[in-house]
PDB file of C-alpha atoms and ligand atoms in Angstrom:
ATOM      1  CA  UNK M   1      -5.178 -27.659  24.850  1.00  0.00           C
ATOM      2  CA  UNK M   2      -2.365 -25.487  23.586  1.00  0.00           C
ATOM      3  CA  UNK M   3      -0.737 -25.368  20.180  1.00  0.00           C
ATOM      4  CA  UNK M   4       0.408 -23.069  17.412  1.00  0.00           C
ATOM      5  CA  UNK M   5      -1.750 -20.454  15.738  1.00  0.00           C
ATOM      6  CA  UNK M   6      -0.777 -18.409  12.674  1.00  0.00           C
ATOM      7  CA  UNK M   7      -2.705 -15.134  12.390  1.00  0.00           C
ATOM      8  CA  UNK M   8      -2.556 -12.547   9.597  1.00  0.00           C
ATOM      9  CA  UNK M   9      -3.022  -8.795  10.072  1.00  0.00           C
ATOM     10  CA  UNK M  10      -1.788  -8.736  13.679  1.00  0.00           C
ATOM     11  CA  UNK M  11      -0.518  -5.188  14.092  1.00  0.00           C
ATOM     12  CA  UNK M  12      -3.897  -3.740  15.093  1.00  0.00           C
ATOM     13  CA  UNK M  13      -7.595  -4.380  15.618  1.00  0.00           C
ATOM     14  CA  UNK M  14      -8.977  -7.885  15.967  1.00  0.00           C
ATOM     15  CA  UNK M  15      -5.678  -9.514  14.893  1.00  0.00           C
ATOM     16  CA  UNK M  16      -3.747  -7.830  17.708  1.00  0.00           C
ATOM     17  CA  UNK M  17      -6.337  -8.941  20.270  1.00  0.00           C
ATOM     18  CA  UNK M  18      -6.278 -12.512  18.897  1.00  0.00           C
ATOM     19  CA  UNK M  19      -2.509 -12.562  19.505  1.00  0.00           C
ATOM     20  CA  UNK M  20      -2.967 -11.363  23.087  1.00  0.00           C
ATOM     21  CA  UNK M  21      -5.709 -13.842  23.983  1.00  0.00           C
ATOM     22  CA  UNK M  22      -4.025 -16.902  22.438  1.00  0.00           C
ATOM     23  CA  UNK M  23      -0.626 -16.017  23.959  1.00  0.00           C
ATOM     24  CA  UNK M  24      -2.344 -15.559  27.332  1.00  0.00           C
ATOM     25  CA  UNK M  25      -3.518 -19.192  27.291  1.00  0.00           C
ATOM     26  CA  UNK M  26      -0.053 -20.474  26.395  1.00  0.00           C
ATOM     27  CA  UNK M  27      -0.252 -20.807  22.615  1.00  0.00           C
ATOM     28  CA  UNK M  28       2.657 -20.177  20.299  1.00  0.00           C
ATOM     29  CA  UNK M  29       1.512 -17.296  18.093  1.00  0.00           C
ATOM     30  CA  UNK M  30       2.938 -16.751  14.610  1.00  0.00           C
ATOM     31  CA  UNK M  31       1.885 -13.121  14.314  1.00  0.00           C
ATOM     32  CA  UNK M  32       2.013 -11.899  10.730  1.00  0.00           C
ATOM     33  CA  UNK M  33       1.855  -8.281   9.660  1.00  0.00           C
ATOM     34  CA  UNK M  34       3.045  -6.176   6.758  1.00  0.00           C
ATOM     35  CA  UNK M  35       5.625  -4.151   8.680  1.00  0.00           C
ATOM     36  CA  UNK M  36       6.780  -5.757  11.946  1.00  0.00           C
ATOM     37  CA  UNK M  37       9.217  -2.895  12.580  1.00  0.00           C
ATOM     38  CA  UNK M  38       6.325  -0.422  12.696  1.00  0.00           C
ATOM     39  CA  UNK M  39       4.029  -2.691  14.742  1.00  0.00           C
ATOM     40  CA  UNK M  40       4.540  -0.919  18.074  1.00  0.00           C
ATOM     41  CA  UNK M  41       1.618  -2.497  19.968  1.00  0.00           C
ATOM     42  CA  UNK M  42       2.566  -5.956  18.785  1.00  0.00           C
ATOM     43  CA  UNK M  43       6.156  -5.397  19.945  1.00  0.00           C
ATOM     44  CA  UNK M  44       4.885  -4.463  23.429  1.00  0.00           C
ATOM     45  CA  UNK M  45       2.741  -7.611  23.455  1.00  0.00           C
ATOM     46  CA  UNK M  46       5.707  -9.724  22.429  1.00  0.00           C
ATOM     47  CA  UNK M  47       7.705  -8.414  25.389  1.00  0.00           C
ATOM     48  CA  UNK M  48       4.946  -9.659  27.685  1.00  0.00           C
ATOM     49  CA  UNK M  49       4.480 -12.962  25.843  1.00  0.00           C
ATOM     50  CA  UNK M  50       7.702 -14.342  24.320  1.00  0.00           C
ATOM     51  CA  UNK M  51       5.643 -17.103  22.651  1.00  0.00           C
ATOM     52  CA  UNK M  52       4.627 -14.490  20.073  1.00  0.00           C
ATOM     53  CA  UNK M  53       6.829 -14.560  16.975  1.00  0.00           C
ATOM     54  CA  UNK M  54       6.599 -11.558  14.652  1.00  0.00           C
ATOM     55  CA  UNK M  55       6.531 -12.417  10.958  1.00  0.00           C
ATOM     56  CA  UNK M  56       6.579 -10.135   7.942  1.00  0.00           C
ATOM     57  CA  UNK M  57       3.735 -10.909   5.544  1.00  0.00           C
ATOM     58  CA  UNK M  58       1.696  -8.883   3.120  1.00  0.00           C
ATOM     59  CA  UNK M  59      -1.000 -11.438   2.298  1.00  0.00           C
ATOM     60  CA  UNK M  60      -1.203 -10.213  -1.296  1.00  0.00           C
ATOM     61  CA  UNK M  61       2.530 -10.740  -1.855  1.00  0.00           C
ATOM     62  CA  UNK M  62       2.474 -14.375  -2.945  1.00  0.00           C
ATOM     63  CA  UNK M  63       6.233 -14.677  -3.393  1.00  0.00           C
ATOM     64  CA  UNK M  64       6.665 -13.629   0.232  1.00  0.00           C
ATOM     65  CA  UNK M  65       3.909 -16.059   1.257  1.00  0.00           C
ATOM     66  CA  UNK M  66       5.474 -19.005  -0.576  1.00  0.00           C
ATOM     67  CA  UNK M  67       8.921 -18.266   0.960  1.00  0.00           C
ATOM     68  CA  UNK M  68       7.272 -18.217   4.375  1.00  0.00           C
ATOM     69  CA  UNK M  69       5.617 -21.541   3.611  1.00  0.00           C
ATOM     70  CA  UNK M  70       9.042 -23.001   2.779  1.00  0.00           C
ATOM     71  CA  UNK M  71      10.543 -21.565   5.969  1.00  0.00           C
ATOM     72  CA  UNK M  72       7.829 -23.274   8.046  1.00  0.00           C
ATOM     73  CA  UNK M  73       7.875 -26.569   6.140  1.00  0.00           C
ATOM     74  CA  UNK M  74       7.238 -29.473   8.523  1.00  0.00           C
ATOM     75  CA  UNK M  75       6.095 -27.243  11.415  1.00  0.00           C
ATOM     76  CA  UNK M  76       2.572 -28.100  12.615  1.00  0.00           C
ATOM     77  CA  UNK M  77       0.109 -25.196  12.665  1.00  0.00           C
ATOM     78  CA  UNK M  78      -3.021 -26.029  14.682  1.00  0.00           C
ATOM     79  CA  UNK M  79      -5.030 -22.984  13.622  1.00  0.00           C
ATOM     80  CA  UNK M  80      -4.479 -20.953  10.458  1.00  0.00           C
ATOM     81  CA  UNK M  81      -6.469 -17.772  11.020  1.00  0.00           C
ATOM     82  CA  UNK M  82      -6.919 -15.528   7.997  1.00  0.00           C
ATOM     83  CA  UNK M  83      -7.774 -12.279   9.725  1.00  0.00           C
ATOM     84  CA  UNK M  84      -6.198  -9.584   7.508  1.00  0.00           C
ATOM     85  CA  UNK M  85      -8.813  -7.658   5.596  1.00  0.00           C
ATOM     86  CA  UNK M  86      -9.324  -4.455   3.662  1.00  0.00           C
ATOM     87  CA  UNK M  87     -12.660  -2.620   3.434  1.00  0.00           C
ATOM     88  CA  UNK M  88     -11.853  -0.334   0.504  1.00  0.00           C
ATOM     89  CA  UNK M  89     -13.628   2.977  -0.011  1.00  0.00           C
ATOM     90  CA  UNK M  90     -16.558   3.496   2.373  1.00  0.00           C
ATOM     91  CA  UNK M  91     -20.053   4.669   1.468  1.00  0.00           C
ATOM     92  CA  UNK M  92     -19.741   3.641  -2.165  1.00  0.00           C
ATOM     93  CA  UNK M  93     -23.162   2.912  -3.661  1.00  0.00           C
ATOM     94  CA  UNK M  94     -24.649   1.982  -6.996  1.00  0.00           C
ATOM     95  CA  UNK M  95     -23.160   4.084  -9.816  1.00  0.00           C
ATOM     96  CA  UNK M  96     -20.007   5.085  -7.920  1.00  0.00           C
ATOM     97  CA  UNK M  97     -17.932   1.930  -7.783  1.00  0.00           C
ATOM     98  CA  UNK M  98     -14.149   2.145  -8.171  1.00  0.00           C
ATOM     99  CA  UNK M  99     -13.150  -0.948 -10.152  1.00  0.00           C
ATOM    100  CA  UNK M 100      -9.448  -0.767  -9.248  1.00  0.00           C
ATOM    101  CA  UNK M 101     -10.321  -0.662  -5.532  1.00  0.00           C
ATOM    102  CA  UNK M 102     -12.785  -3.519  -6.016  1.00  0.00           C
ATOM    103  CA  UNK M 103      -9.977  -5.695  -7.439  1.00  0.00           C
ATOM    104  CA  UNK M 104      -7.705  -4.697  -4.526  1.00  0.00           C
ATOM    105  CA  UNK M 105     -10.332  -5.713  -1.975  1.00  0.00           C
ATOM    106  CA  UNK M 106     -10.950  -9.038  -3.734  1.00  0.00           C
ATOM    107  CA  UNK M 107      -7.194  -9.693  -3.727  1.00  0.00           C
ATOM    108  CA  UNK M 108      -6.895  -9.151   0.061  1.00  0.00           C
ATOM    109  CA  UNK M 109     -10.174 -10.627   1.250  1.00  0.00           C
ATOM    110  CA  UNK M 110     -10.820 -13.480  -1.187  1.00  0.00           C
ATOM    111  CA  UNK M 111      -7.749 -14.605  -3.119  1.00  0.00           C
ATOM    112  CA  UNK M 112      -5.221 -14.170  -0.292  1.00  0.00           C
ATOM    113  CA  UNK M 113      -7.088 -16.429   2.216  1.00  0.00           C
ATOM    114  CA  UNK M 114      -7.316 -19.089  -0.501  1.00  0.00           C
ATOM    115  CA  UNK M 115      -3.565 -18.779  -1.150  1.00  0.00           C
ATOM    116  CA  UNK M 116      -2.835 -19.025   2.590  1.00  0.00           C
ATOM    117  CA  UNK M 117      -4.797 -22.292   2.721  1.00  0.00           C
ATOM    118  CA  UNK M 118      -2.918 -23.659  -0.290  1.00  0.00           C
ATOM    119  CA  UNK M 119       0.437 -22.620   1.180  1.00  0.00           C
ATOM    120  CA  UNK M 120      -0.071 -23.850   4.763  1.00  0.00           C
ATOM    121  CA  UNK M 121      -2.498 -26.805   4.475  1.00  0.00           C
ATOM    122  CA  UNK M 122       0.319 -29.340   4.978  1.00  0.00           C
ATOM    123  CA  UNK M 123       1.261 -27.596   8.237  1.00  0.00           C
ATOM    124  CA  UNK M 124      -2.366 -27.667   9.389  1.00  0.00           C
ATOM    125  CA  UNK M 125      -2.769 -31.323   8.380  1.00  0.00           C
ATOM    126  CA  UNK M 126       0.327 -32.163  10.459  1.00  0.00           C
ATOM    127  CA  UNK M 127      -1.153 -30.567  13.611  1.00  0.00           C
ATOM    128  CA  UNK M 128      -3.493 -31.802  16.363  1.00  0.00           C
ATOM    129  CA  UNK M 129      -6.320 -29.275  15.981  1.00  0.00           C
ATOM    130  CA  UNK M 130      -6.338 -29.046  12.142  1.00  0.00           C
ATOM    131  CA  UNK M 131      -8.353 -25.875  11.702  1.00  0.00           C
ATOM    132  CA  UNK M 132      -8.425 -23.172   9.026  1.00  0.00           C
ATOM    133  CA  UNK M 133     -10.615 -20.143   9.770  1.00  0.00           C
ATOM    134  CA  UNK M 134     -11.363 -17.112   7.640  1.00  0.00           C
ATOM    135  CA  UNK M 135     -12.574 -13.812   9.041  1.00  0.00           C
ATOM    136  CA  UNK M 136     -15.530 -13.158   6.814  1.00  0.00           C
ATOM    137  CA  UNK M 137     -18.366 -10.770   7.626  1.00  0.00           C
ATOM    138  CA  UNK M 138     -22.117 -11.009   8.025  1.00  0.00           C
ATOM    139  CA  UNK M 139     -22.418  -8.425   5.237  1.00  0.00           C
ATOM    140  CA  UNK M 140     -21.163 -11.199   2.924  1.00  0.00           C
ATOM    141  CA  UNK M 141     -24.286 -13.239   3.711  1.00  0.00           C
ATOM    142  CA  UNK M 142     -26.656 -13.131   0.724  1.00  0.00           C
ATOM    143  CA  UNK M 143     -29.513 -14.279   2.972  1.00  0.00           C
ATOM    144  CA  UNK M 144     -28.870 -11.311   5.298  1.00  0.00           C
ATOM    145  CA  UNK M 145     -28.632  -8.632   2.589  1.00  0.00           C
ATOM    146  CA  UNK M 146     -31.662  -6.397   3.100  1.00  0.00           C
ATOM    147  CA  UNK M 147     -30.055  -2.996   2.546  1.00  0.00           C
ATOM    148  CA  UNK M 148     -28.204  -3.355  -0.784  1.00  0.00           C
ATOM    149  CA  UNK M 149     -25.048  -1.410  -1.673  1.00  0.00           C
ATOM    150  CA  UNK M 150     -21.617  -2.259  -0.312  1.00  0.00           C
ATOM    151  CA  UNK M 151     -20.706  -3.911  -3.623  1.00  0.00           C
ATOM    152  CA  UNK M 152     -16.966  -3.998  -3.062  1.00  0.00           C
ATOM    153  CA  UNK M 153     -16.621  -5.338   0.490  1.00  0.00           C
ATOM    154  CA  UNK M 154     -19.788  -7.458   0.444  1.00  0.00           C
ATOM    155  CA  UNK M 155     -18.766  -9.395  -2.677  1.00  0.00           C
ATOM    156  CA  UNK M 156     -15.262 -10.041  -1.325  1.00  0.00           C
ATOM    157  CA  UNK M 157     -16.721 -11.680   1.794  1.00  0.00           C
ATOM    158  CA  UNK M 158     -19.460 -13.566  -0.099  1.00  0.00           C
ATOM    159  CA  UNK M 159     -16.760 -14.940  -2.402  1.00  0.00           C
ATOM    160  CA  UNK M 160     -14.501 -15.952   0.467  1.00  0.00           C
ATOM    161  CA  UNK M 161     -17.441 -17.797   2.027  1.00  0.00           C
ATOM    162  CA  UNK M 162     -17.583 -19.895  -1.131  1.00  0.00           C
ATOM    163  CA  UNK M 163     -13.805 -20.445  -0.826  1.00  0.00           C
ATOM    164  CA  UNK M 164     -14.412 -21.716   2.725  1.00  0.00           C
ATOM    165  CA  UNK M 165     -17.139 -24.098   1.572  1.00  0.00           C
ATOM    166  CA  UNK M 166     -14.993 -25.593  -1.210  1.00  0.00           C
ATOM    167  CA  UNK M 167     -11.947 -25.854   1.056  1.00  0.00           C
ATOM    168  CA  UNK M 168     -14.066 -27.675   3.648  1.00  0.00           C
ATOM    169  CA  UNK M 169     -14.942 -30.307   1.050  1.00  0.00           C
ATOM    170  CA  UNK M 170     -11.496 -30.527  -0.569  1.00  0.00           C
ATOM    171  CA  UNK M 171      -9.605 -30.724   2.746  1.00  0.00           C
ATOM    172  CA  UNK M 172     -12.008 -33.012   4.624  1.00  0.00           C
ATOM    173  CA  UNK M 173     -10.071 -36.174   3.589  1.00  0.00           C
ATOM    174  CA  UNK M 174      -7.029 -34.662   5.346  1.00  0.00           C
ATOM    175  CA  UNK M 175      -9.041 -34.116   8.542  1.00  0.00           C
ATOM    176  CA  UNK M 176      -8.954 -30.310   8.224  1.00  0.00           C
ATOM    177  CA  UNK M 177     -11.933 -28.289   9.481  1.00  0.00           C
ATOM    178  CA  UNK M 178     -12.611 -25.013   7.662  1.00  0.00           C
ATOM    179  CA  UNK M 179     -14.842 -22.227   9.015  1.00  0.00           C
ATOM    180  CA  UNK M 180     -16.023 -18.761   8.023  1.00  0.00           C
ATOM    181  CA  UNK M 181     -16.318 -16.354  10.971  1.00  0.00           C
ATOM    182  CA  UNK M 182     -18.124 -13.102  11.681  1.00  0.00           C
ATOM    183  CA  UNK M 183     -16.408 -11.189  14.505  1.00  0.00           C
ATOM    184  CA  UNK M 184     -19.435  -9.015  15.266  1.00  0.00           C
ATOM    185  CA  UNK M 185     -19.476  -5.268  14.613  1.00  0.00           C
ATOM    186  CA  UNK M 186     -16.240  -4.444  16.392  1.00  0.00           C
ATOM    187  CA  UNK M 187     -14.707  -1.131  17.561  1.00  0.00           C
ATOM    188  CA  UNK M 188     -11.560  -1.094  15.396  1.00  0.00           C
ATOM    189  CA  UNK M 189     -10.301   1.208  12.639  1.00  0.00           C
ATOM    190  CA  UNK M 190     -12.525  -0.753  10.254  1.00  0.00           C
ATOM    191  CA  UNK M 191     -15.594  -1.051  12.490  1.00  0.00           C
ATOM    192  CA  UNK M 192     -15.385   2.571  13.722  1.00  0.00           C
ATOM    193  CA  UNK M 193     -16.133   4.012  17.170  1.00  0.00           C
ATOM    194  CA  UNK M 194     -19.899   3.464  16.804  1.00  0.00           C
ATOM    195  CA  UNK M 195     -19.516  -0.313  16.573  1.00  0.00           C
ATOM    196  CA  UNK M 196     -21.346  -2.533  19.028  1.00  0.00           C
ATOM    197  CA  UNK M 197     -18.613  -4.541  20.760  1.00  0.00           C
ATOM    198  CA  UNK M 198     -14.965  -4.319  21.801  1.00  0.00           C
ATOM    199  CA  UNK M 199     -12.199  -6.394  20.240  1.00  0.00           C
ATOM    200  CA  UNK M 200     -11.817  -8.125  23.649  1.00  0.00           C
ATOM    201  CA  UNK M 201     -15.444  -9.297  23.594  1.00  0.00           C
ATOM    202  CA  UNK M 202     -15.300 -10.381  19.954  1.00  0.00           C
ATOM    203  CA  UNK M 203     -12.074 -12.342  20.377  1.00  0.00           C
ATOM    204  CA  UNK M 204     -13.272 -13.866  23.669  1.00  0.00           C
ATOM    205  CA  UNK M 205     -16.173 -15.430  21.758  1.00  0.00           C
ATOM    206  CA  UNK M 206     -14.116 -16.371  18.698  1.00  0.00           C
ATOM    207  CA  UNK M 207     -11.447 -18.052  20.838  1.00  0.00           C
ATOM    208  CA  UNK M 208     -14.055 -20.185  22.611  1.00  0.00           C
ATOM    209  CA  UNK M 209     -15.484 -21.207  19.242  1.00  0.00           C
ATOM    210  CA  UNK M 210     -12.088 -21.972  17.674  1.00  0.00           C
ATOM    211  CA  UNK M 211     -10.996 -24.097  20.632  1.00  0.00           C
ATOM    212  CA  UNK M 212     -14.202 -26.111  20.868  1.00  0.00           C
ATOM    213  CA  UNK M 213     -14.983 -26.702  17.203  1.00  0.00           C
ATOM    214  CA  UNK M 214     -15.346 -30.278  15.949  1.00  0.00           C
ATOM    215  CA  UNK M 215     -14.940 -31.619  12.385  1.00  0.00           C
ATOM    216  CA  UNK M 216     -18.742 -31.995  12.170  1.00  0.00           C
ATOM    217  CA  UNK M 217     -18.929 -28.175  11.969  1.00  0.00           C
ATOM    218  CA  UNK M 218     -16.701 -27.851   8.895  1.00  0.00           C
ATOM    219  CA  UNK M 219     -17.938 -25.706   6.009  1.00  0.00           C
ATOM    220  CA  UNK M 220     -20.147 -23.464   8.149  1.00  0.00           C
ATOM    221  CA  UNK M 221     -20.383 -19.750   8.915  1.00  0.00           C
ATOM    222  CA  UNK M 222     -20.333 -18.702  12.585  1.00  0.00           C
ATOM    223  CA  UNK M 223     -20.902 -15.510  14.507  1.00  0.00           C
ATOM    224  CA  UNK M 224     -18.416 -14.713  17.302  1.00  0.00           C
ATOM    225  CA  UNK M 225     -21.007 -15.839  19.871  1.00  0.00           C
ATOM    226  CA  UNK M 226     -21.133 -19.347  18.382  1.00  0.00           C
ATOM    227  CA  UNK M 227     -24.465 -18.989  16.567  1.00  0.00           C
ATOM    228  CA  UNK M 228     -24.607 -20.034  12.929  1.00  0.00           C
ATOM    229  CA  UNK M 229     -25.129 -17.454  10.161  1.00  0.00           C
ATOM    230  CA  UNK M 230     -26.995 -18.365   6.955  1.00  0.00           C
ATOM    231  CA  UNK M 231     -24.871 -18.094   3.792  1.00  0.00           C
TER     232      UNK M 231
HETATM  233  P1  NAP V 301      -8.595  -3.211  10.911  1.00  0.00           P
HETATM  234  O1  NAP V 301      -8.514  -2.634  12.272  1.00  0.00           O
HETATM  235  O2  NAP V 301      -8.804  -2.325   9.737  1.00  0.00           O
HETATM  236  O3  NAP V 301      -7.303  -4.136  10.693  1.00  0.00           O
HETATM  237  C1  NAP V 301      -7.103  -4.757   9.457  1.00  0.00           C
HETATM  238  C2  NAP V 301      -5.826  -5.565   9.566  1.00  0.00           C
HETATM  239  O4  NAP V 301      -5.628  -6.249   8.304  1.00  0.00           O
HETATM  240  C3  NAP V 301      -4.597  -4.667   9.787  1.00  0.00           C
HETATM  241  O5  NAP V 301      -3.674  -5.353  10.593  1.00  0.00           O
HETATM  242  C4  NAP V 301      -4.052  -4.519   8.369  1.00  0.00           C
HETATM  243  O6  NAP V 301      -2.668  -4.242   8.299  1.00  0.00           O
HETATM  244  C5  NAP V 301      -4.318  -5.931   7.859  1.00  0.00           C
HETATM  245  N1  NAP V 301      -4.188  -5.997   6.401  1.00  0.00           N
HETATM  246  C6  NAP V 301      -4.930  -5.410   5.455  1.00  0.00           C
HETATM  247  N2  NAP V 301      -4.447  -5.710   4.222  1.00  0.00           N
HETATM  248  C7  NAP V 301      -3.369  -6.514   4.431  1.00  0.00           C
HETATM  249  C8  NAP V 301      -2.438  -7.147   3.592  1.00  0.00           C
HETATM  250  N3  NAP V 301      -2.502  -7.035   2.246  1.00  0.00           N
HETATM  251  N4  NAP V 301      -1.459  -7.918   4.128  1.00  0.00           N
HETATM  252  C9  NAP V 301      -1.380  -8.053   5.479  1.00  0.00           C
HETATM  253  N5  NAP V 301      -2.203  -7.460   6.345  1.00  0.00           N
HETATM  254  C10 NAP V 301      -3.196  -6.694   5.821  1.00  0.00           C
HETATM  255  O7  NAP V 301      -9.789  -4.284  10.827  1.00  0.00           O
HETATM  256  P2  NAP V 301     -10.411  -5.291  11.911  1.00  0.00           P
HETATM  257  O8  NAP V 301     -11.700  -4.736  12.345  1.00  0.00           O
HETATM  258  O9  NAP V 301      -9.386  -5.695  12.905  1.00  0.00           O
HETATM  259  O10 NAP V 301     -10.766  -6.503  10.928  1.00  0.00           O
HETATM  260  C11 NAP V 301     -10.136  -7.785  10.977  1.00  0.00           C
HETATM  261  C12 NAP V 301     -10.952  -8.712  10.087  1.00  0.00           C
HETATM  262  O11 NAP V 301     -12.311  -8.774  10.546  1.00  0.00           O
HETATM  263  C13 NAP V 301     -11.040  -8.260   8.626  1.00  0.00           C
HETATM  264  O12 NAP V 301     -10.958  -9.372   7.771  1.00  0.00           O
HETATM  265  C14 NAP V 301     -12.410  -7.629   8.533  1.00  0.00           C
HETATM  266  O13 NAP V 301     -12.919  -7.650   7.211  1.00  0.00           O
HETATM  267  C15 NAP V 301     -13.199  -8.494   9.490  1.00  0.00           C
HETATM  268  N6  NAP V 301     -14.410  -7.867  10.022  1.00  0.00           N
HETATM  269  C16 NAP V 301     -14.345  -6.792  10.839  1.00  0.00           C
HETATM  270  C17 NAP V 301     -15.522  -6.248  11.337  1.00  0.00           C
HETATM  271  C18 NAP V 301     -15.529  -5.062  12.275  1.00  0.00           C
HETATM  272  O14 NAP V 301     -16.629  -4.628  12.687  1.00  0.00           O
HETATM  273  N7  NAP V 301     -14.403  -4.524  12.685  1.00  0.00           N
HETATM  274  C19 NAP V 301     -16.770  -6.808  11.007  1.00  0.00           C
HETATM  275  C20 NAP V 301     -16.788  -7.917  10.166  1.00  0.00           C
HETATM  276  C21 NAP V 301     -15.606  -8.446   9.694  1.00  0.00           C
HETATM  277  P3  NAP V 301      -2.086  -2.753   7.944  1.00  0.00           P
HETATM  278  O15 NAP V 301      -2.068  -2.000   9.248  1.00  0.00           O
HETATM  279  O16 NAP V 301      -0.727  -3.051   7.399  1.00  0.00           O
HETATM  280  O17 NAP V 301      -3.036  -2.136   6.954  1.00  0.00           O
END
């Protein structure tokens, strides 16, 4: 199948690779990033794949998001992929948490994906594939937390997992499937050079999962290789 995918945070990392791999298989890609004029790698990709449309969006700027929603009113979006994310300060443990940064991370990683779903659910409902996916992280899994710490980023991903679960229930009557995803530990600016896999490998797995998912899988948390992760 082919269709339209809207992806946030496309100027680098996993988002950029998602654009490349979906454009390669003939999808129309609505590639959102904060500063399209500075997104050099995305501009190069767009030259190769004219089906990529660059869109300005800071996911925490809700006025901008709502205007974008109005601009795309009536246009089907098969996959809404909330990829943009912010880690916040690294190596912050118990006793050293920056509350202002914590709020910033929650805004980007938890509230913004919810707002994207609210803004674009009509577009997704009007499509063939009807899928909303959120790039979460395994470190948001409470069942998997054996090392403690990571208060800021962990809680933002745990909370967005709960957003995914509620959305899956609330949007089921409209035929929309909602998933939380873990991309693996990926070599990007966020994952660092010591990460385990490349963005190509991560996105290869995620793409397969996104294209094959059925409504029976709604409200679940998946690793990039298709295995399920406990909440
Ligand atoms: P990355 O290389 O740091 O890229 C993050 C992307 O998110 C950038 O495009 C960034 O744009 C964008 N972004 C951040 N805040 C934004 C905002 N307010 N509005 C719009 N865009 C914003 O990270 P990545 O590794 O590709 O991560 C992508 C997603 O996977 C994130 O949600 C992350 O939490 C998740 N994840 C990554 C890993 C990993 O190992 N890499 C593991 C688990 C989960 P700017 O350039 O404008 O900042």
